[in-house]
Coordinates of C-alpha atoms and ligand atoms in Angstrom, one line a residue:
X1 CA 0.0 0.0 0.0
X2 CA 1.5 3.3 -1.2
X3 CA -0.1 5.9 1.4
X4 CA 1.3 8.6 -0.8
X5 CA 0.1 8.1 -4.0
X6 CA -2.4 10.8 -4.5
X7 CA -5.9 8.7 -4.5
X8 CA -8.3 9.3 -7.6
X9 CA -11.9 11.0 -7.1
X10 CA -11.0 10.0 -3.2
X11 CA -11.1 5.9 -3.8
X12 CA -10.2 4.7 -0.1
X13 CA -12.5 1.8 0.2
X14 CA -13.8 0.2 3.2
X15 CA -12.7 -3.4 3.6
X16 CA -14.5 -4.5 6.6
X17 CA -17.5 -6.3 5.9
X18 CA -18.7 -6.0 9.8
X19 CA -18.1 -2.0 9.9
X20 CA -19.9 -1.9 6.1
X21 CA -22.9 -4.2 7.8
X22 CA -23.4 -2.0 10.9
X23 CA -23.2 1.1 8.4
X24 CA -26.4 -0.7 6.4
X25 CA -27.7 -1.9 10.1
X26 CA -28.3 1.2 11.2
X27 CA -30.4 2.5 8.2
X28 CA -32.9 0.4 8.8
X29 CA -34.2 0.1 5.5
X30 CA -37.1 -1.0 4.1
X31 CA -39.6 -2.2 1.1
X32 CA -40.9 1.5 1.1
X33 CA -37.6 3.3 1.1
X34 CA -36.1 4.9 -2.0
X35 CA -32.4 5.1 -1.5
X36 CA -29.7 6.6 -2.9
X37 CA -25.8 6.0 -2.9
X38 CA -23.2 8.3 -3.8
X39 CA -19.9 6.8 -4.7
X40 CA -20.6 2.8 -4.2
X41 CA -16.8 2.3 -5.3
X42 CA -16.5 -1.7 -5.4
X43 CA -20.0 -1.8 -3.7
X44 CA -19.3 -3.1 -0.4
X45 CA -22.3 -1.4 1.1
X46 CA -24.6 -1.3 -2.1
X47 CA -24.4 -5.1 -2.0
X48 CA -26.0 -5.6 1.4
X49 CA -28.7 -3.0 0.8
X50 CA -29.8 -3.5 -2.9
X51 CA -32.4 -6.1 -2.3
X52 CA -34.0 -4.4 1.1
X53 CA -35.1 -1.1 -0.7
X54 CA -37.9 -0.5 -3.2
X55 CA -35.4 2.2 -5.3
X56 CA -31.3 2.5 -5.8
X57 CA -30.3 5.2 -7.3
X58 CA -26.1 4.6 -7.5
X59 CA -24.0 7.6 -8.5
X60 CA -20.6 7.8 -9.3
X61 CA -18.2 9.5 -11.6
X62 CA -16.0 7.0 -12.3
X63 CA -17.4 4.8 -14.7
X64 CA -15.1 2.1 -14.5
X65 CA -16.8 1.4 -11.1
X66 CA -20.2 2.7 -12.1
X67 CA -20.0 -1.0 -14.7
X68 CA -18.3 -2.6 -11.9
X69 CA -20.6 -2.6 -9.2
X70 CA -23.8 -2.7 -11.7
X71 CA -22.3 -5.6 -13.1
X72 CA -21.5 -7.0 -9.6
X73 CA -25.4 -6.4 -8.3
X74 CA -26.7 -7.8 -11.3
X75 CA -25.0 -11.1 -10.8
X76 CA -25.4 -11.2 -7.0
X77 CA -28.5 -10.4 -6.7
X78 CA -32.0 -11.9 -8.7
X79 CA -34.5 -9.9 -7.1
X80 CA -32.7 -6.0 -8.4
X81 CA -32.7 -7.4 -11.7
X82 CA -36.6 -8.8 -11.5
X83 CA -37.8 -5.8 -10.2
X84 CA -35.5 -3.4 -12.0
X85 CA -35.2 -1.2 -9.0
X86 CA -31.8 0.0 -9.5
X87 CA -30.9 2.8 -11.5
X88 CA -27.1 4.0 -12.6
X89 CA -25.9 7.1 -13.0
X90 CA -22.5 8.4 -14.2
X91 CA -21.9 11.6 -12.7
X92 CA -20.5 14.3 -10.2
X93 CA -22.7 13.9 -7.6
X94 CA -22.6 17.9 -7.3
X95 CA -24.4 18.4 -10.8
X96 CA -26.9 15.7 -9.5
X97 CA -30.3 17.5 -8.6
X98 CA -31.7 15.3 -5.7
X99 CA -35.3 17.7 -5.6
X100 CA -36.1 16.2 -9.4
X101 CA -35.1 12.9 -8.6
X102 CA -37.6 13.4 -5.1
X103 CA -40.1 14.7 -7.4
X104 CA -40.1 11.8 -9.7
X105 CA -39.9 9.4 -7.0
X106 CA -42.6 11.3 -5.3
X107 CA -41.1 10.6 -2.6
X108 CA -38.7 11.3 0.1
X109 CA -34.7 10.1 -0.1
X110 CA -32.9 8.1 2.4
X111 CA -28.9 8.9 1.3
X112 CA -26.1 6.5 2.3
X113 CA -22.5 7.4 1.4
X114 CA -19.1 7.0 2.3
X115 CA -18.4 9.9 1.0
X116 CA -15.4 10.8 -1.2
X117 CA -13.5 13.0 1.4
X118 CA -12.4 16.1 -0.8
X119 CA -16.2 16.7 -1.4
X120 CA -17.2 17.2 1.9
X121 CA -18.0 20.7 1.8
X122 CA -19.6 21.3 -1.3
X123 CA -21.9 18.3 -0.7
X124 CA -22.6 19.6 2.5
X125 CA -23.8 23.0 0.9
X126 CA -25.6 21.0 -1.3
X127 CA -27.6 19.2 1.3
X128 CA -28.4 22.0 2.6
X129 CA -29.7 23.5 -0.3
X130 CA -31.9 20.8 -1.4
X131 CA -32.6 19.2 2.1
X132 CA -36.1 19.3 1.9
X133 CA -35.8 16.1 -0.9
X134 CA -34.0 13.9 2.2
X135 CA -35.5 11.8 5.0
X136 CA -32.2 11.1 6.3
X137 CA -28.4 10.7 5.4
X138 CA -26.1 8.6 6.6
X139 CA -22.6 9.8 5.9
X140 CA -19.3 8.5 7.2
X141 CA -16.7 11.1 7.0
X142 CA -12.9 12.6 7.9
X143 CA -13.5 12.2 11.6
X144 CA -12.5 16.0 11.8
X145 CA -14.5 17.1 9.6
X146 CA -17.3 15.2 11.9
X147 CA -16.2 16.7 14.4
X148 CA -16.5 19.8 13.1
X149 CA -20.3 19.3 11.9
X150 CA -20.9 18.4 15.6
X151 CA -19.5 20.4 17.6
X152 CA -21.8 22.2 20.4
X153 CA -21.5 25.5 21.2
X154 CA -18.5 25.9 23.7
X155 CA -16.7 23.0 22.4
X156 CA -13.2 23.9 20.8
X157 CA -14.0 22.5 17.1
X158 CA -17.3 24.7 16.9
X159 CA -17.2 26.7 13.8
X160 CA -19.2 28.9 11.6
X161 CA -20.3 25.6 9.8
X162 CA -21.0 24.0 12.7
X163 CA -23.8 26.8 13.5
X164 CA -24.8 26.4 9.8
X165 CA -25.4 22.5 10.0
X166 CA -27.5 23.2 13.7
X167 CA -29.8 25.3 11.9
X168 CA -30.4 22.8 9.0
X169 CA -29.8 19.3 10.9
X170 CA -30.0 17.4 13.5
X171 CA -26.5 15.3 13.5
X172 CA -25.6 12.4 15.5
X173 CA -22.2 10.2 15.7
X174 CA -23.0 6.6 15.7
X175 CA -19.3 5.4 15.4
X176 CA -15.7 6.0 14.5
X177 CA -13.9 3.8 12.1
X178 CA -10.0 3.2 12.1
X179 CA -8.1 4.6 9.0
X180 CA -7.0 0.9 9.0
X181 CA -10.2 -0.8 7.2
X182 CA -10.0 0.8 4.0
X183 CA -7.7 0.6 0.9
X184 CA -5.9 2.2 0.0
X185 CA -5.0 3.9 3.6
X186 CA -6.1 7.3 4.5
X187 CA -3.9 9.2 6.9
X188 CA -6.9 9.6 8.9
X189 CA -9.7 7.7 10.8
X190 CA -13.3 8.6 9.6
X191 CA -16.7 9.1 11.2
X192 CA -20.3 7.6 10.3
X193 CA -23.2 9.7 11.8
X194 CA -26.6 10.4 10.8
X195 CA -28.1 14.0 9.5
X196 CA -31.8 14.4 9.7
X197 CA -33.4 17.5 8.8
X198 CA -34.4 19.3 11.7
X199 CA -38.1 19.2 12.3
X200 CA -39.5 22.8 12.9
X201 CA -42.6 21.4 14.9
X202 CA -40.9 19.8 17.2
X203 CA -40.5 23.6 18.6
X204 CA -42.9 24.7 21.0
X205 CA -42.2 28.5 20.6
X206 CA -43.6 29.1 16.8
X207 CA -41.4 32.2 16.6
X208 CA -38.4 30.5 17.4
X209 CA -39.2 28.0 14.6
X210 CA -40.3 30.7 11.9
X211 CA -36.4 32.1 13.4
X212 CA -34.7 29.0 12.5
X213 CA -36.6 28.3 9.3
X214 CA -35.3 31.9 8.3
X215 CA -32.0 31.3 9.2
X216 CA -31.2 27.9 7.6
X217 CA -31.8 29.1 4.3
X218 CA -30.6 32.7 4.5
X219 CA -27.4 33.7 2.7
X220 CA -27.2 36.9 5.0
X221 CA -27.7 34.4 8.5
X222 CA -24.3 32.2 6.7
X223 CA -22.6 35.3 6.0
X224 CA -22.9 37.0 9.5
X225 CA -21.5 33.3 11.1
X226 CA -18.8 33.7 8.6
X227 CA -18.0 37.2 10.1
X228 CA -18.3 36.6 13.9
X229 CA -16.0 33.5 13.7
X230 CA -13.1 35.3 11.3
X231 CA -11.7 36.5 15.0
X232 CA -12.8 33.7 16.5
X233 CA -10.3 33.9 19.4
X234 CA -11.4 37.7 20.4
X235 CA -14.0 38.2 22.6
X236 CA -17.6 39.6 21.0
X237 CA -16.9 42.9 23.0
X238 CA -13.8 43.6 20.3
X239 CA -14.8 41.8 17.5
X240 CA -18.3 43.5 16.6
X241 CA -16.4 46.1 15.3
X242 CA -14.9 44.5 12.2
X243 CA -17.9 43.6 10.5
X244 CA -21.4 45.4 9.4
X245 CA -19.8 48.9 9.5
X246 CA -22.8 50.4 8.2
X247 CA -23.7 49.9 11.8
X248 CA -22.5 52.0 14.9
X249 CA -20.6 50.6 17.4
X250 CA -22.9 51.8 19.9
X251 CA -25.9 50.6 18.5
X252 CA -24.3 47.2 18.2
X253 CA -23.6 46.6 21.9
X254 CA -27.4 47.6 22.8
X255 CA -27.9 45.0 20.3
X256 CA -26.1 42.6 22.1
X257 CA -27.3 44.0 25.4
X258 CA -30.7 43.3 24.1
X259 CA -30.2 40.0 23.1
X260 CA -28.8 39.2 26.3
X261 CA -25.5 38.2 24.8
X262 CA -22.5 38.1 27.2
X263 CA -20.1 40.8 25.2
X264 CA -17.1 38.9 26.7
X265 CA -18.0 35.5 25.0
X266 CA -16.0 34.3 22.3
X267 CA -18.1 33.7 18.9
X268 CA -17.8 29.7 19.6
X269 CA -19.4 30.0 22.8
X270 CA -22.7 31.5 21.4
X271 CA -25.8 29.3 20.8
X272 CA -27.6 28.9 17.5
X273 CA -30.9 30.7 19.3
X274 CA -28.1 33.3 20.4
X275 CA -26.7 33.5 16.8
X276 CA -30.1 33.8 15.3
X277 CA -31.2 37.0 17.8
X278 CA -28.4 39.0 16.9
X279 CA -29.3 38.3 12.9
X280 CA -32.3 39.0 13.5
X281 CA -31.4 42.6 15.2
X282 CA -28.9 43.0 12.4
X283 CA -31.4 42.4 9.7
X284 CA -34.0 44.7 10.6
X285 CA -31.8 47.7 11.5
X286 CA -30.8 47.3 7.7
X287 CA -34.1 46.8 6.8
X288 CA -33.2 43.5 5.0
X289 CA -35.3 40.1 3.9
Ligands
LIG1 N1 -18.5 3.5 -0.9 C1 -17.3 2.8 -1.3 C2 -16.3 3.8 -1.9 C3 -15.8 5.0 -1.1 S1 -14.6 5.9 -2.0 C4 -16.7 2.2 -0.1 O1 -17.1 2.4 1.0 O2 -15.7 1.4 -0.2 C5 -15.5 7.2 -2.8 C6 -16.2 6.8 -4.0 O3 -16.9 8.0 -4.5 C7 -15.4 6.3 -5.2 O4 -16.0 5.2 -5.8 C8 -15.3 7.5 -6.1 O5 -15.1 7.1 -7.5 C9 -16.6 8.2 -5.9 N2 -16.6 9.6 -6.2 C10 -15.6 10.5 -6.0 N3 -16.0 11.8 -6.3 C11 -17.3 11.7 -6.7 C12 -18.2 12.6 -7.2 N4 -17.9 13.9 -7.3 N5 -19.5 12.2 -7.6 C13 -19.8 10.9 -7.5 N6 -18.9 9.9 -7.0 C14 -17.7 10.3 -6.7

């Protein structure tokens, strides 16, 4: 194994058959799920879900895999090629639009990857975008990059993204998998959690729902995180100065004074409800959407 070699379109495959069963485990799927999979690679997972779910939809760019693992299925497994629930797509997953596909389906889609790693972010901006097309994803990732997604506010890897992901889903680790299972090997272990968009009536309080809604899908909300964390190790109190100058600095603190937002907190100790208020304030001083 040459762990230097630059790996094409991020082809580290998981070897483990046990870790790839508990991955599918955990899904739970059934008869009335249509599923999709980015990147099946050799199709270590795809094999042990194909015959459980009423639609695969497989995409991956490379199409020497793409034949491989539709030729694999085919031969493995009867009932996919009875049914003809699988369907095969050669393409960037990026330039995929998963709202048709929902729309066609008319249905909702349950997404299992293990994700090629240098797409993380932009796939995560794309879930976001077309979230409402998702029951669920289940997603292993760079375990840093997991950590990242998951972080709670006051916890050290808590980032602008992480406040973006709170307001779009609710995340949850279900295990950690050694760098040591997959081929070739990564320099890093990965993660496997589960993203569900968040259910706005699960709130109580319908304004802070209508907040969050507003948030999650507001360029302006992403933009203001951006801001607050670019001095992430200053504290609020001399930090609020750098950004939205077309707002006094007096008017800013009786913002945060408002808000009841502690002035000597650092951005990564503020809540998503705390990061929402002070949008909020923002927004309608500048008379914005
Ligand atoms: N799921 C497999 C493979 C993981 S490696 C396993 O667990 O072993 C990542 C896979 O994603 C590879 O098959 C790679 O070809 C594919 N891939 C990489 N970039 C992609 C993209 N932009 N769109 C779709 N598939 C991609």
């Amino acid at each position: 194994m040459d762990n230097n070699k630059k790996v094409k379109f991020g082809q580290n495959f998981l070897i483990n058959k046990e870790i790839a069963k508990n991955i599918v485990k955990s899904c739970n799927f059934t008869e009335n799920d249509n599923v999709v999979e980015i990147g099946p690679g050799e199709g270590i997972l795809t094999d042990l879900l194909a015959d459980k779910v009423k639609t695969l939809t497989i995409i991956e760019i490379d199409p020497f895999y793409l034949s491989y693992v539709e030729g694999k299925l085919f031969l493995n497994n009867n009932k996919l090629k009875k049914n003809d629930t699988a369907k095969f797509v050669n393409m960037d997953v990026l330039q995929f639009n998963f709202i048709e596909l929902s729309k066609t389906l008319n249905s909702k889609l349950r997404l299992i990857s293990n994700l090629p790693y240098e797409i993380s972010s932009p796939i995560m901006a794309k879930f976001i975008k077309e979230k409402e097309a998702f029951l669920d994803f289940t997603l292993m990732f760079q375990k840093e990059f997991a950590e990242r997604l998951l972080a709670q506010s006051d916890e050290s890897a808590r980032s602008a993204f992480s406040v973006i992901a709170e307001a779009n889903f609710e995340i949850e680790l279900l295990f950690n998998v050694f760098k040591e299972n997959f081929n070739p090997q990564p320099k890093i272990d990965s993660s496997v959690i589960r993203m569900t968009p968040l259910d706005l009536n699960k709130f109580e309080d319908l304004k802070y729902s209508e907040n969050i809604k507003w948030a999650a899908n507001s360029p302006y909300f992403s933009y203001l995180v951006h801001q607050l964390f670019k001095l992430r190790r200053k504290k609020l109190r001399n930090s609020i100065y750098a950004s939205f100058q077309g707002i006094p600095p007096d008017i800013k603190v009786k913002m945060y004074e408002d808000s009841n937002i502690d002035l000597d907190k650092r951005p990564q100790s503020l809540t998503l409800n705390e990061f929402i208020k002070i949008a909020i304030k923002y927004k309608d001083y500048l008379g914005l959407e």
